[in-house]
Coordinates of C-alpha atoms in Angstrom, one line a residue:
M1 CA 19.0 -1.5 51.3
N2 CA 22.2 -0.1 49.5
T3 CA 23.2 3.7 49.7
T4 CA 21.8 4.8 46.6
N5 CA 18.3 4.1 47.7
Q6 CA 18.7 6.3 50.7
K7 CA 19.0 9.5 48.4
L8 CA 15.5 8.7 46.9
S9 CA 12.3 10.7 48.1
Q10 CA 10.0 8.8 50.5
A11 CA 7.5 8.5 47.3
Q12 CA 10.4 6.7 45.1
Q13 CA 11.5 4.3 48.2
E14 CA 7.7 3.4 48.8
I15 CA 7.8 2.1 45.3
V16 CA 11.3 0.6 45.4
R17 CA 10.5 -1.3 48.6
Y18 CA 6.8 -2.3 47.7
M19 CA 6.5 -6.3 47.7
G20 CA 2.5 -6.3 48.2
G21 CA 2.1 -8.9 45.4
K22 CA -0.3 -6.6 43.4
P23 CA -0.1 -4.9 40.1
V24 CA 1.3 -1.3 40.4
L25 CA 1.0 1.8 38.2
V26 CA 3.6 4.5 38.7
A27 CA 1.9 7.8 37.8
A28 CA 4.6 10.1 37.1
G29 CA 4.8 13.8 36.6
A30 CA 7.2 15.4 34.3
G31 CA 10.8 15.4 35.9
S32 CA 10.2 13.3 38.7
G33 CA 12.9 10.8 38.3
K34 CA 10.8 7.8 37.0
T35 CA 13.3 6.0 35.2
R36 CA 15.8 6.2 38.0
T37 CA 13.2 4.9 40.3
V38 CA 12.6 2.0 38.0
I39 CA 16.3 1.3 37.8
E40 CA 16.4 1.3 41.6
K41 CA 13.4 -1.1 41.8
I42 CA 15.1 -3.6 39.6
I43 CA 18.6 -3.3 41.8
Y44 CA 16.2 -4.0 44.7
L45 CA 15.0 -7.2 43.4
I46 CA 18.4 -8.7 42.3
Q47 CA 19.6 -8.0 45.8
K48 CA 16.5 -10.0 46.9
G49 CA 17.7 -12.9 45.0
Y50 CA 15.8 -12.4 41.7
S51 CA 17.8 -13.3 38.5
P52 CA 18.9 -10.4 36.2
H53 CA 17.5 -12.9 33.0
R54 CA 14.2 -13.4 34.6
I55 CA 13.4 -9.6 34.8
L56 CA 11.3 -8.3 32.0
A57 CA 11.7 -4.5 31.3
I58 CA 10.1 -2.9 28.2
T59 CA 11.2 0.5 27.1
F60 CA 9.9 2.3 24.0
T61 CA 13.0 2.6 22.2
N62 CA 16.4 0.5 21.8
K63 CA 18.3 3.7 22.7
A64 CA 16.2 3.6 26.1
A65 CA 16.9 0.1 26.4
N66 CA 20.5 0.0 25.9
E67 CA 20.7 2.8 28.3
M68 CA 18.8 1.1 31.2
K69 CA 21.2 -2.0 30.5
T70 CA 24.3 0.2 30.7
R71 CA 23.3 1.8 33.9
L72 CA 22.4 -1.2 35.6
G73 CA 25.5 -3.4 34.8
A74 CA 27.1 -0.6 36.1
R75 CA 25.5 -0.7 39.6
V76 CA 25.0 -4.5 40.2
S77 CA 28.3 -5.6 38.2
V78 CA 26.3 -8.1 36.2
P79 CA 27.5 -8.6 32.5
L80 CA 25.0 -6.8 30.1
F81 CA 23.9 -10.3 28.4
K82 CA 22.5 -11.4 31.5
F83 CA 19.7 -8.6 31.3
K84 CA 18.5 -10.8 28.5
W85 CA 14.6 -9.4 28.7
V86 CA 15.6 -5.2 28.9
R87 CA 14.3 -4.7 25.5
T88 CA 11.7 -3.1 23.3
F89 CA 8.0 -4.5 23.3
H90 CA 9.0 -5.7 19.5
S91 CA 12.0 -6.9 20.5
A92 CA 11.1 -9.2 23.2
C93 CA 7.9 -10.5 21.2
L94 CA 10.5 -11.6 18.6
L95 CA 12.3 -13.7 21.0
I96 CA 9.0 -15.5 22.1
L97 CA 7.9 -16.0 18.8
K98 CA 11.3 -17.4 17.4
D99 CA 11.0 -20.2 19.9
H100 CA 7.6 -20.9 18.7
L101 CA 7.6 -21.0 15.1
D102 CA 5.2 -24.0 15.3
F103 CA 2.2 -21.6 16.5
L104 CA 3.3 -19.7 13.1
K105 CA 3.7 -23.1 11.1
Y106 CA 7.2 -21.1 10.1
S107 CA 10.4 -22.9 9.7
Y108 CA 12.1 -19.4 10.1
I109 CA 10.8 -15.9 10.7
Q110 CA 11.8 -13.2 8.3
V111 CA 10.7 -9.6 9.6
F112 CA 9.2 -7.1 6.7
D113 CA 10.6 -3.4 7.1
E114 CA 8.4 -0.7 5.5
S115 CA 10.1 -0.9 2.2
K116 CA 9.4 -4.5 2.0
K117 CA 5.9 -4.0 3.2
D118 CA 5.3 -1.5 0.7
A119 CA 6.9 -3.8 -2.1
L120 CA 4.6 -6.6 -1.3
L121 CA 1.1 -4.1 -0.8
K122 CA 1.9 -2.7 -4.4
E123 CA 2.1 -6.2 -5.7
I124 CA -1.3 -6.9 -4.2
V125 CA -3.3 -3.5 -4.7
C126 CA -2.0 -3.0 -8.2
D127 CA -1.5 -6.1 -9.6
V128 CA -4.2 -8.6 -7.8
F129 CA -6.9 -6.2 -7.1
K130 CA -6.2 -3.8 -10.2
L131 CA -6.5 -0.9 -7.7
D132 CA -4.6 2.8 -8.5
K133 CA -1.3 3.0 -6.7
K134 CA -2.2 6.2 -4.6
Y135 CA -4.5 3.8 -2.3
I136 CA -1.2 1.8 -1.3
G137 CA -0.4 4.4 1.5
F138 CA -4.1 4.5 2.7
V139 CA -4.3 0.5 3.0
S140 CA -0.7 0.2 4.6
G141 CA -1.8 2.5 7.3
L142 CA -5.1 0.8 7.7
I143 CA -3.6 -2.6 8.0
S144 CA -1.3 -1.0 10.5
E145 CA -4.0 0.4 12.5
A146 CA -6.1 -2.6 12.3
K147 CA -3.6 -5.1 13.8
N148 CA -2.6 -2.8 16.6
S149 CA -6.1 -2.3 17.5
G150 CA -6.0 -6.1 18.4
N151 CA -9.4 -6.4 16.6
P152 CA -8.7 -6.2 13.0
K153 CA -12.3 -7.0 11.3
Q154 CA -14.2 -4.2 13.7
T155 CA -11.4 -1.6 12.6
F156 CA -12.6 -2.2 8.9
S157 CA -16.2 -2.4 9.6
R158 CA -16.0 0.9 11.1
K159 CA -13.9 2.9 8.6
I160 CA -15.0 4.8 5.6
V161 CA -12.9 3.0 3.5
P162 CA -12.4 4.8 0.0
V163 CA -11.7 1.2 -1.7
G164 CA -14.9 -0.3 -0.1
E165 CA -15.0 -2.1 3.4
T166 CA -15.1 -5.6 2.0
R167 CA -12.5 -4.9 -0.7
A168 CA -10.1 -3.6 1.9
Y169 CA -10.5 -6.4 4.4
E170 CA -10.0 -8.8 1.3
I171 CA -6.7 -6.9 0.7
Y172 CA -5.6 -7.1 4.5
N173 CA -6.4 -11.2 4.3
T174 CA -4.6 -11.3 1.0
Y175 CA -1.5 -9.7 2.3
N176 CA -1.4 -11.7 5.5
A177 CA -1.5 -14.9 3.3
A178 CA 1.0 -13.4 1.1
L179 CA 3.3 -12.9 4.3
R180 CA 2.7 -16.4 5.6
K181 CA 3.7 -17.7 2.1
R182 CA 7.0 -16.0 2.7
N183 CA 7.6 -17.2 6.2
A184 CA 7.4 -13.3 6.8
V185 CA 5.6 -11.1 9.6
D186 CA 5.6 -7.2 9.4
F187 CA 6.5 -5.0 12.3
D188 CA 2.9 -5.1 13.6
D189 CA 2.4 -8.7 13.6
L190 CA 5.1 -9.4 16.2
L191 CA 2.8 -7.7 18.8
M192 CA -0.4 -9.5 17.7
L193 CA 0.8 -12.8 16.9
T194 CA 2.4 -12.9 20.5
R195 CA -0.7 -11.9 22.0
D196 CA -2.6 -14.5 20.2
L197 CA 0.0 -17.2 21.3
L198 CA -0.1 -16.3 24.7
A199 CA -3.8 -16.0 24.9
Q200 CA -4.3 -19.4 22.6
D201 CA -1.7 -21.8 23.9
E202 CA -2.0 -22.3 27.9
K203 CA 1.1 -24.2 28.2
V204 CA 3.0 -21.2 26.4
R205 CA 1.7 -18.8 28.4
E206 CA 2.3 -20.7 31.6
Q207 CA 6.0 -20.8 30.4
Y208 CA 6.4 -17.4 30.3
R209 CA 4.5 -16.4 33.3
Q210 CA 6.9 -18.7 35.5
L211 CA 10.2 -17.2 33.3
F212 CA 9.5 -13.6 34.5
Q213 CA 9.7 -13.0 37.8
F214 CA 8.7 -9.4 37.6
I215 CA 7.4 -7.4 34.9
F216 CA 8.3 -3.8 34.1
V217 CA 6.8 -1.4 31.3
D218 CA 7.9 2.4 30.9
E219 CA 6.3 5.1 29.0
W220 CA 2.8 3.0 30.1
Q221 CA 0.9 6.4 28.5
D222 CA 1.9 5.1 25.0
S223 CA 1.2 1.6 25.2
N224 CA -1.6 0.2 22.6
T225 CA -4.4 -2.2 23.3
V226 CA -2.7 -5.4 21.7
Q227 CA 0.5 -4.2 24.3
A228 CA -1.8 -4.1 27.0
D229 CA -3.3 -7.3 26.5
I230 CA 0.0 -8.9 26.5
I231 CA 0.9 -7.3 29.7
R232 CA -2.5 -8.8 31.3
L233 CA -1.4 -12.3 29.9
L234 CA 2.2 -12.3 31.4
E235 CA 0.9 -11.0 34.8
M236 CA 1.1 -13.3 37.7
N237 CA 0.5 -12.9 41.5
G238 CA 0.9 -8.8 40.9
N239 CA 4.3 -9.1 39.6
V240 CA 4.0 -5.8 37.2
M241 CA 4.8 -2.5 37.3
L242 CA 3.8 0.1 34.9
V243 CA 5.3 3.5 34.9
G244 CA 4.5 6.5 32.9
D245 CA 2.7 10.3 32.7
D246 CA -0.7 10.3 31.4
W247 CA -0.4 13.9 31.1
Q248 CA 2.4 13.5 28.6
S249 CA 0.4 10.9 26.1
I250 CA 1.3 12.5 22.8
Y251 CA 0.8 9.6 20.5
G252 CA -2.4 8.7 19.9
F253 CA -2.0 8.9 15.7
R254 CA 0.1 6.0 16.6
G255 CA -2.4 4.0 18.2
S256 CA -1.5 4.5 21.7
N257 CA -4.5 4.1 24.1
I258 CA -4.6 6.4 27.1
K259 CA -7.0 4.3 28.3
N260 CA -4.5 1.7 29.4
F261 CA -3.5 4.3 31.7
I262 CA -6.5 6.2 33.3
E263 CA -8.3 3.0 33.5
F264 CA -5.8 1.1 34.9
D265 CA -8.0 -0.4 37.5
K266 CA -10.2 -2.1 34.7
L267 CA -7.1 -3.9 33.4
F268 CA -6.2 -5.1 36.8
A269 CA -8.9 -4.7 39.5
D270 CA -6.7 -5.3 42.4
G271 CA -4.0 -3.2 41.4
I272 CA -2.6 -0.2 43.7
V273 CA -1.5 3.5 42.4
F274 CA 1.5 5.3 43.5
K275 CA 2.5 8.7 42.6
L276 CA 5.7 10.4 41.8
E277 CA 5.0 14.4 41.6
Q278 CA 8.1 16.1 42.7
N279 CA 9.5 17.8 39.9
Y280 CA 13.3 17.6 40.2
R281 CA 13.9 19.4 36.6
S282 CA 11.8 22.8 36.3
A283 CA 11.4 25.8 38.6
S284 CA 7.9 25.9 40.9
E285 CA 7.1 28.9 38.8
I286 CA 6.7 26.6 35.6
V287 CA 5.8 23.6 37.2
N288 CA 2.6 25.5 38.9
L289 CA 1.5 27.0 35.3
S290 CA 2.3 23.8 33.7
N291 CA -0.5 21.9 36.2
K292 CA -2.8 25.2 35.4
L293 CA -3.0 24.1 31.8
I294 CA -3.3 20.5 32.4
Q295 CA -6.2 21.0 34.8
N296 CA -8.4 21.7 31.8
N297 CA -8.3 18.2 30.5
R298 CA -11.0 16.3 31.8
F299 CA -9.5 12.7 30.8
R300 CA -6.6 12.7 33.1
T301 CA -5.1 10.7 36.4
D302 CA -5.2 13.3 39.5
K303 CA -1.8 14.4 40.5
V304 CA -0.7 17.3 42.3
C305 CA 2.8 18.1 41.0
F306 CA 5.1 20.6 42.6
S307 CA 8.9 21.7 42.8
D308 CA 11.0 23.3 45.4
I309 CA 13.3 24.8 42.8
P310 CA 12.7 28.7 43.1
G311 CA 13.6 31.3 40.4
G312 CA 11.6 30.4 37.0
L313 CA 11.3 33.0 34.6
I314 CA 7.7 32.8 32.3
S315 CA 6.9 35.2 29.6
F316 CA 4.5 35.8 26.9
K317 CA 4.7 37.6 23.8
I318 CA 2.3 38.2 20.8
Y319 CA 4.6 39.2 17.7
G320 CA 3.6 41.4 14.6
D321 CA 4.1 38.4 12.1
E322 CA 6.7 35.2 11.8
R323 CA 9.5 37.0 10.7
S324 CA 9.6 39.2 13.9
E325 CA 8.8 36.5 16.0
A326 CA 11.8 34.9 14.9
A327 CA 14.1 38.1 14.9
E328 CA 13.0 39.0 18.6
V329 CA 13.4 35.4 20.1
V330 CA 17.1 35.1 18.6
N331 CA 17.6 38.7 20.2
Q332 CA 16.4 37.2 23.5
I333 CA 18.5 34.1 22.8
R334 CA 21.5 36.6 22.3
K335 CA 21.0 37.9 25.5
L336 CA 20.7 34.5 27.3
F337 CA 24.0 33.9 25.8
S338 CA 26.0 36.7 27.2
D339 CA 24.8 35.8 30.4
K340 CA 26.6 32.9 30.4
T341 CA 23.8 30.4 29.6
R342 CA 25.3 28.0 27.2
L343 CA 24.1 27.6 23.7
S344 CA 23.1 23.6 24.3
E345 CA 21.0 25.0 27.2
I346 CA 18.4 26.8 25.3
A347 CA 15.5 25.0 22.8
V348 CA 13.4 26.4 20.4
L349 CA 10.4 24.2 20.1
Y350 CA 7.7 24.3 17.6
R351 CA 4.3 22.2 16.5
A352 CA 5.3 21.8 12.7
S353 CA 8.5 21.6 11.4
F354 CA 7.9 24.1 8.8
L355 CA 8.0 26.9 11.4
S356 CA 12.2 26.3 11.6
L357 CA 12.8 28.1 8.4
N358 CA 12.2 31.4 9.8
F359 CA 14.5 30.7 13.1
E360 CA 17.1 29.1 10.8
K361 CA 17.5 32.2 9.0
S362 CA 17.5 34.6 11.8
L363 CA 20.0 32.4 13.6
R364 CA 22.3 32.4 10.7
S365 CA 22.3 35.7 10.3
A366 CA 23.0 36.6 14.0
G367 CA 25.9 33.9 13.7
I368 CA 24.4 31.8 16.3
P369 CA 25.2 27.8 15.6
Y370 CA 22.2 25.5 15.5
Q371 CA 21.1 22.0 14.9
I372 CA 17.8 20.5 14.1
V373 CA 17.1 17.9 16.4
G374 CA 15.3 14.9 14.7
G375 CA 15.5 16.3 11.1
K376 CA 17.1 18.0 8.8
G377 CA 17.3 21.6 7.8
F378 CA 14.3 23.3 6.0
F379 CA 16.2 23.4 2.8
E380 CA 17.2 19.7 3.0
R381 CA 14.1 18.4 3.5
K382 CA 12.8 16.1 0.6
E383 CA 9.5 18.1 -0.4
I384 CA 11.8 21.5 -0.5
L385 CA 14.3 20.0 -2.8
D386 CA 11.7 18.5 -5.0
L387 CA 10.0 21.5 -5.9
L388 CA 13.4 23.6 -5.7
A389 CA 14.8 20.9 -8.5
Y390 CA 11.8 22.6 -10.7
L391 CA 13.0 26.3 -10.3
T392 CA 16.5 25.3 -10.8
L393 CA 15.7 23.7 -14.2
F394 CA 14.3 27.4 -15.3
V395 CA 17.3 29.3 -14.2
Y396 CA 19.9 26.9 -14.4
P397 CA 18.5 24.3 -17.8
K398 CA 22.3 22.7 -17.4
D399 CA 21.6 21.0 -14.0
D400 CA 21.7 17.7 -14.5
E401 CA 21.2 16.8 -11.1
A402 CA 18.3 18.9 -10.9
F403 CA 16.5 16.9 -13.8
L404 CA 16.9 13.6 -12.7
R405 CA 15.1 14.6 -9.7
V406 CA 12.5 16.2 -11.8
L407 CA 12.3 13.2 -13.7
S408 CA 11.6 10.9 -10.6
V409 CA 9.0 13.4 -8.9
P410 CA 6.5 12.4 -9.3
R411 CA 7.0 8.9 -10.4
R412 CA 7.2 8.5 -14.2
G413 CA 8.2 4.9 -15.1
I414 CA 11.5 6.2 -16.2
G415 CA 14.5 4.1 -15.1
P416 CA 18.1 4.4 -15.0
K417 CA 18.6 2.1 -18.3
T418 CA 16.3 4.7 -20.0
I419 CA 18.4 8.0 -18.6
E420 CA 21.4 6.3 -19.8
K421 CA 20.2 5.5 -23.2
I422 CA 19.1 9.1 -23.6
R423 CA 22.5 10.5 -22.3
Q424 CA 24.4 8.3 -24.7
S425 CA 22.1 9.1 -27.4
D426 CA 23.5 13.0 -27.3
R427 CA 26.5 12.9 -25.4
E428 CA 27.7 16.5 -25.9
E429 CA 24.3 18.1 -24.7
T430 CA 23.3 18.3 -21.2
L431 CA 20.9 15.7 -20.0
M432 CA 17.7 17.7 -20.2
T433 CA 18.5 18.8 -23.6
A434 CA 18.9 15.3 -24.7
A435 CA 16.1 14.2 -23.4
R436 CA 14.1 17.1 -25.4
N437 CA 16.2 16.2 -28.6
A438 CA 15.1 12.4 -27.9
V439 CA 11.5 13.3 -28.0
A440 CA 11.7 15.7 -31.1
E441 CA 13.5 13.1 -33.2
K442 CA 11.4 10.4 -31.4
K443 CA 14.2 8.1 -30.3
V444 CA 12.2 7.1 -27.4
K445 CA 8.8 5.4 -27.5
G446 CA 5.6 4.4 -25.8
A447 CA 5.0 5.3 -22.2
V448 CA 8.6 7.0 -21.9
F449 CA 7.8 9.2 -25.0
K450 CA 4.3 10.1 -23.5
E451 CA 5.8 11.2 -19.9
L452 CA 8.8 13.1 -21.3
S453 CA 6.3 14.8 -23.6
N454 CA 4.0 15.8 -20.7
L455 CA 7.2 16.8 -18.6
F456 CA 8.2 19.2 -21.4
Q457 CA 4.7 20.5 -21.8
I458 CA 4.3 21.5 -18.1
L459 CA 7.9 23.2 -17.9
D460 CA 7.2 25.0 -21.2
S461 CA 3.7 26.5 -19.9
V462 CA 5.0 28.0 -16.8
D463 CA 5.8 31.7 -16.9
A464 CA 8.7 31.7 -15.3
V465 CA 9.0 35.6 -15.8
K466 CA 6.6 35.6 -12.3
D467 CA 7.6 35.5 -8.7
A468 CA 8.9 32.7 -7.1
G469 CA 6.0 32.3 -5.3
T470 CA 3.6 32.0 -8.3
V471 CA 5.9 29.8 -10.3
L472 CA 6.0 27.4 -7.2
T473 CA 1.9 27.5 -6.9
E474 CA 1.6 26.3 -10.9
I475 CA 3.9 23.7 -10.5
I476 CA 2.2 22.4 -7.8
K477 CA -0.7 21.9 -9.5
K478 CA 0.5 21.0 -12.9
I479 CA 2.5 18.1 -11.3
R480 CA -0.1 17.1 -8.5
Y481 CA 2.6 17.4 -5.8
E482 CA 0.0 17.4 -2.9
E483 CA -1.3 14.2 -4.4
Y484 CA 2.2 12.8 -4.9
L485 CA 2.6 13.8 -1.3
N486 CA -0.1 12.0 -0.2
D487 CA 1.1 8.8 -1.7
Y488 CA 4.5 9.1 -0.5
C489 CA 3.3 9.5 3.1
K490 CA 1.5 5.9 3.0
G491 CA -1.0 6.9 5.1
D492 CA 1.1 8.7 8.2
K493 CA -1.3 11.7 8.6
D494 CA 1.3 13.5 10.9
E495 CA 4.1 12.9 8.4
L496 CA 2.1 14.6 5.7
L497 CA 0.7 17.6 7.5
Q498 CA 4.5 18.4 8.2
R499 CA 5.4 17.6 4.5
T500 CA 2.4 19.8 3.4
G501 CA 3.4 22.8 6.0
N502 CA 7.0 22.7 4.7
V503 CA 5.6 23.2 1.3
Y504 CA 3.3 26.3 2.2
E505 CA 5.9 27.8 4.2
L506 CA 8.4 27.5 1.0
V507 CA 5.8 29.0 -1.2
N508 CA 5.1 31.8 1.3
T509 CA 9.0 32.3 1.6
A510 CA 9.4 32.7 -2.3
K511 CA 6.6 35.2 -2.8
G512 CA 7.4 38.4 -4.6
Q513 CA 11.3 37.1 -5.3
G514 CA 12.6 36.7 -8.5
L515 CA 13.6 33.2 -9.4
S516 CA 17.3 33.8 -9.6
S517 CA 17.6 35.7 -6.5
F518 CA 15.6 33.2 -4.8
L519 CA 17.9 30.6 -5.8
E520 CA 20.9 32.5 -5.3
D521 CA 19.8 33.1 -1.4
I522 CA 18.9 29.5 -1.0
A523 CA 22.5 28.7 -2.0
L524 CA 23.9 30.9 0.4
F525 CA 22.1 29.8 2.7
T526 CA 22.5 26.3 2.3
D527 CA 26.2 26.8 1.7
K528 CA 27.3 26.3 5.5
E529 CA 31.2 25.3 6.6
A530 CA 31.4 22.2 8.7
E531 CA 31.2 23.2 12.4
D532 CA 33.0 21.4 15.1
N533 CA 31.7 23.7 17.5
E534 CA 29.3 21.3 19.8
D535 CA 27.9 24.4 21.8
K536 CA 24.7 24.9 19.3
I537 CA 21.0 25.9 19.8
S538 CA 18.4 22.9 19.4
L539 CA 15.4 23.1 17.0
M540 CA 13.0 20.9 17.2
T541 CA 9.3 19.5 17.0
V542 CA 7.7 19.4 20.7
H543 CA 7.2 15.8 19.7
K544 CA 10.8 15.4 19.2
S545 CA 11.5 17.0 22.5
K546 CA 10.0 14.5 25.0
G547 CA 12.6 13.1 26.9
T548 CA 14.7 16.3 26.9
E549 CA 15.5 19.4 29.3
F550 CA 16.8 22.8 28.8
K551 CA 17.6 25.8 30.8
A552 CA 16.0 28.0 28.5
V553 CA 12.8 26.8 26.2
F554 CA 11.2 29.0 23.5
M555 CA 7.9 27.8 22.4
V556 CA 7.1 29.4 19.2
G557 CA 4.1 29.7 16.8
C558 CA 1.2 29.4 19.3
E559 CA -1.5 30.1 17.3
D560 CA -5.0 28.6 17.5
G561 CA -4.7 26.4 14.0
L562 CA -1.2 25.5 14.5
F563 CA -1.0 24.5 18.1
P564 CA -3.5 23.2 18.3
H565 CA -3.5 22.0 14.9
Y566 CA -6.7 22.8 13.3
R567 CA -7.0 19.1 12.5
M568 CA -6.8 18.2 15.9
M569 CA -9.4 20.9 17.3
D570 CA -12.1 18.6 18.1
E571 CA -11.5 15.0 19.1
G572 CA -7.6 15.8 19.6
L573 CA -7.6 18.7 21.5
E574 CA -6.7 17.2 25.0
E575 CA -3.9 15.5 23.2
E576 CA -2.8 18.6 21.8
R577 CA -2.8 20.1 25.6
R578 CA -0.8 17.5 26.7
L579 CA 1.2 18.1 23.8
F580 CA 1.7 22.0 25.0
Y581 CA 2.2 20.7 28.2
V582 CA 5.3 18.5 27.5
G583 CA 6.7 21.6 25.6
M584 CA 6.2 23.8 29.1
T585 CA 7.6 21.0 31.0
R586 CA 11.2 20.8 28.9
A587 CA 12.0 24.2 30.7
K588 CA 14.3 24.2 33.9
I589 CA 14.1 27.9 34.6
Y590 CA 13.3 30.1 31.7
L591 CA 10.1 29.5 29.7
H592 CA 8.9 32.3 26.5
I593 CA 5.6 31.1 25.0
S594 CA 5.2 33.3 21.7
C595 CA 2.7 33.6 18.7
A596 CA 2.4 36.0 15.8
G597 CA -0.6 38.5 14.6
F598 CA 0.2 37.7 11.1
R599 CA 1.4 34.3 9.5
F600 CA 1.1 33.7 5.6
Y601 CA -0.1 37.3 5.6
E602 CA -3.0 36.3 7.4
P603 CA -4.4 37.4 10.8
K604 CA -4.0 34.6 13.5
R605 CA -5.2 34.3 17.0
P606 CA -3.0 33.4 20.2
S607 CA -3.6 29.3 21.0
R608 CA -6.4 28.8 22.9
F609 CA -4.1 27.1 25.7
L610 CA -2.5 30.6 26.5
H611 CA -6.2 31.4 27.5
D612 CA -5.8 28.6 29.8
I613 CA -2.9 29.7 31.7
V614 CA -2.6 33.6 31.1
S615 CA -5.2 36.1 33.0
K616 CA -7.1 38.7 31.0
E617 CA -4.3 41.3 32.7
K618 CA -1.3 39.5 31.2
A619 CA -2.7 38.9 27.7
K620 CA -3.7 42.6 27.3
T621 CA -0.1 43.6 28.4
A622 CA 1.3 40.7 25.9

């Protein structure tokens, strides 16, 4: 055994050395070193004579796969290309399908990305079935859900579909036929078709069973039904190790099935479960409090997570409103920074991205550099730019860039060629003035004339003297922006919630301000100089924080309706609690949880999750 293995804990060493010929589930707590354990297990197998190119190690991101290859290559002095099967599920499935094109009856295979998929669906939904384009996003999401379920017909039969169950299933079949005609598959097909190939062709199934001497899957709690089918079909003589933490299963909205983890014994009746319960990241106070939270979930594995790290600091606070919450959190960040804590060791976590705005403002006012992780700054987000373009035209009618954006949101069918003709028709005028003149002089006709006329009617009907919040509310209603956003998000409910929340926060921020001053404030806010300083606070959603760790974590906006989200109060409540758990366990030493008594000028109640972990005495003090 190599010397590094000797540094592993006893629980980790038992997993690494286990060669009992039974499928293994590793139920690993947060910060328990599960990835390191997987890497050591692979090294152990290679030392035992296993071939690197015959080990299938599945990760859920390309970044994780590349990091694993790099760490393995450095440890065993094997060229990275030898680890051919260290890759994501979709990537591994594509390799398999490319070697069996005869099963697909394809001469080659092309993977359609989301843009190609949407273009094809638009053709089918609008041109073939003569339906409104607003159904494209819904149908796209339904097709993805159906394929990831492993039983598409059943999915369609149990869903309430606005275009009708029968017609929706016809669209599904027509879409798949169009893919086959083009020698194409979409992202979800990669999994389902591989599952079908392995299930239907015994020779191919046996080929890959013989090829893979050992199979690992990381983040097993995030697997879906089809992925579980694939692993079950590939397993031979117990050569499977599934690793993850069901307490951190937070992607149910993407189709993950936590039952794959909880009901491991149904997947592999003779399987064995190992547990990694020691947390090497967080102080014991934080681990104990996180345990207390997750115990309220009924659907979970039993673990007793613990830490030997002392000195954790935990605080709770109810602030007056969202602005005072942001200001006070930034004050605490200042104190931490003055106590020699690096900014890069501090994170502000929130359930919904629109909550970042007040913290961005407070951090900028304090001169503290920050970064939005996995997203854009509030005023850089698409929906914010869309609506600000309308406001801009009331104050700065010569802003051609703003008018170009308004022409395209919502879609009006006015393309670049038409816009250039309008521009050429009156070169001495701004684009909006040229367009108004083109309508007045009837230089444009048909649909373009109608769309431009409607747009100018909307703009002229808005009373721009009113405060910016009122003007925004009018614009959103008159251009039916929420309907446009629903279509834009293509059935992704989580994205729609985030973008809609951003819109509400923009309206809330604009209330009581004049248009000019509001736009000037935004211009000053966004006109920041490039910063080379990499020591920055991290702002991110809790979903984005998974896999990260920080010395100090501020969980903000912890109010009922926000966290847990109001749409997840019933069936999704346990997943919301797991998400809260993920946020708490990002913290190493310092954890501050806060909420606002008022948000959007309305009274709010502290998150019910705080009642799970805070005693009545502490709640009164907070």
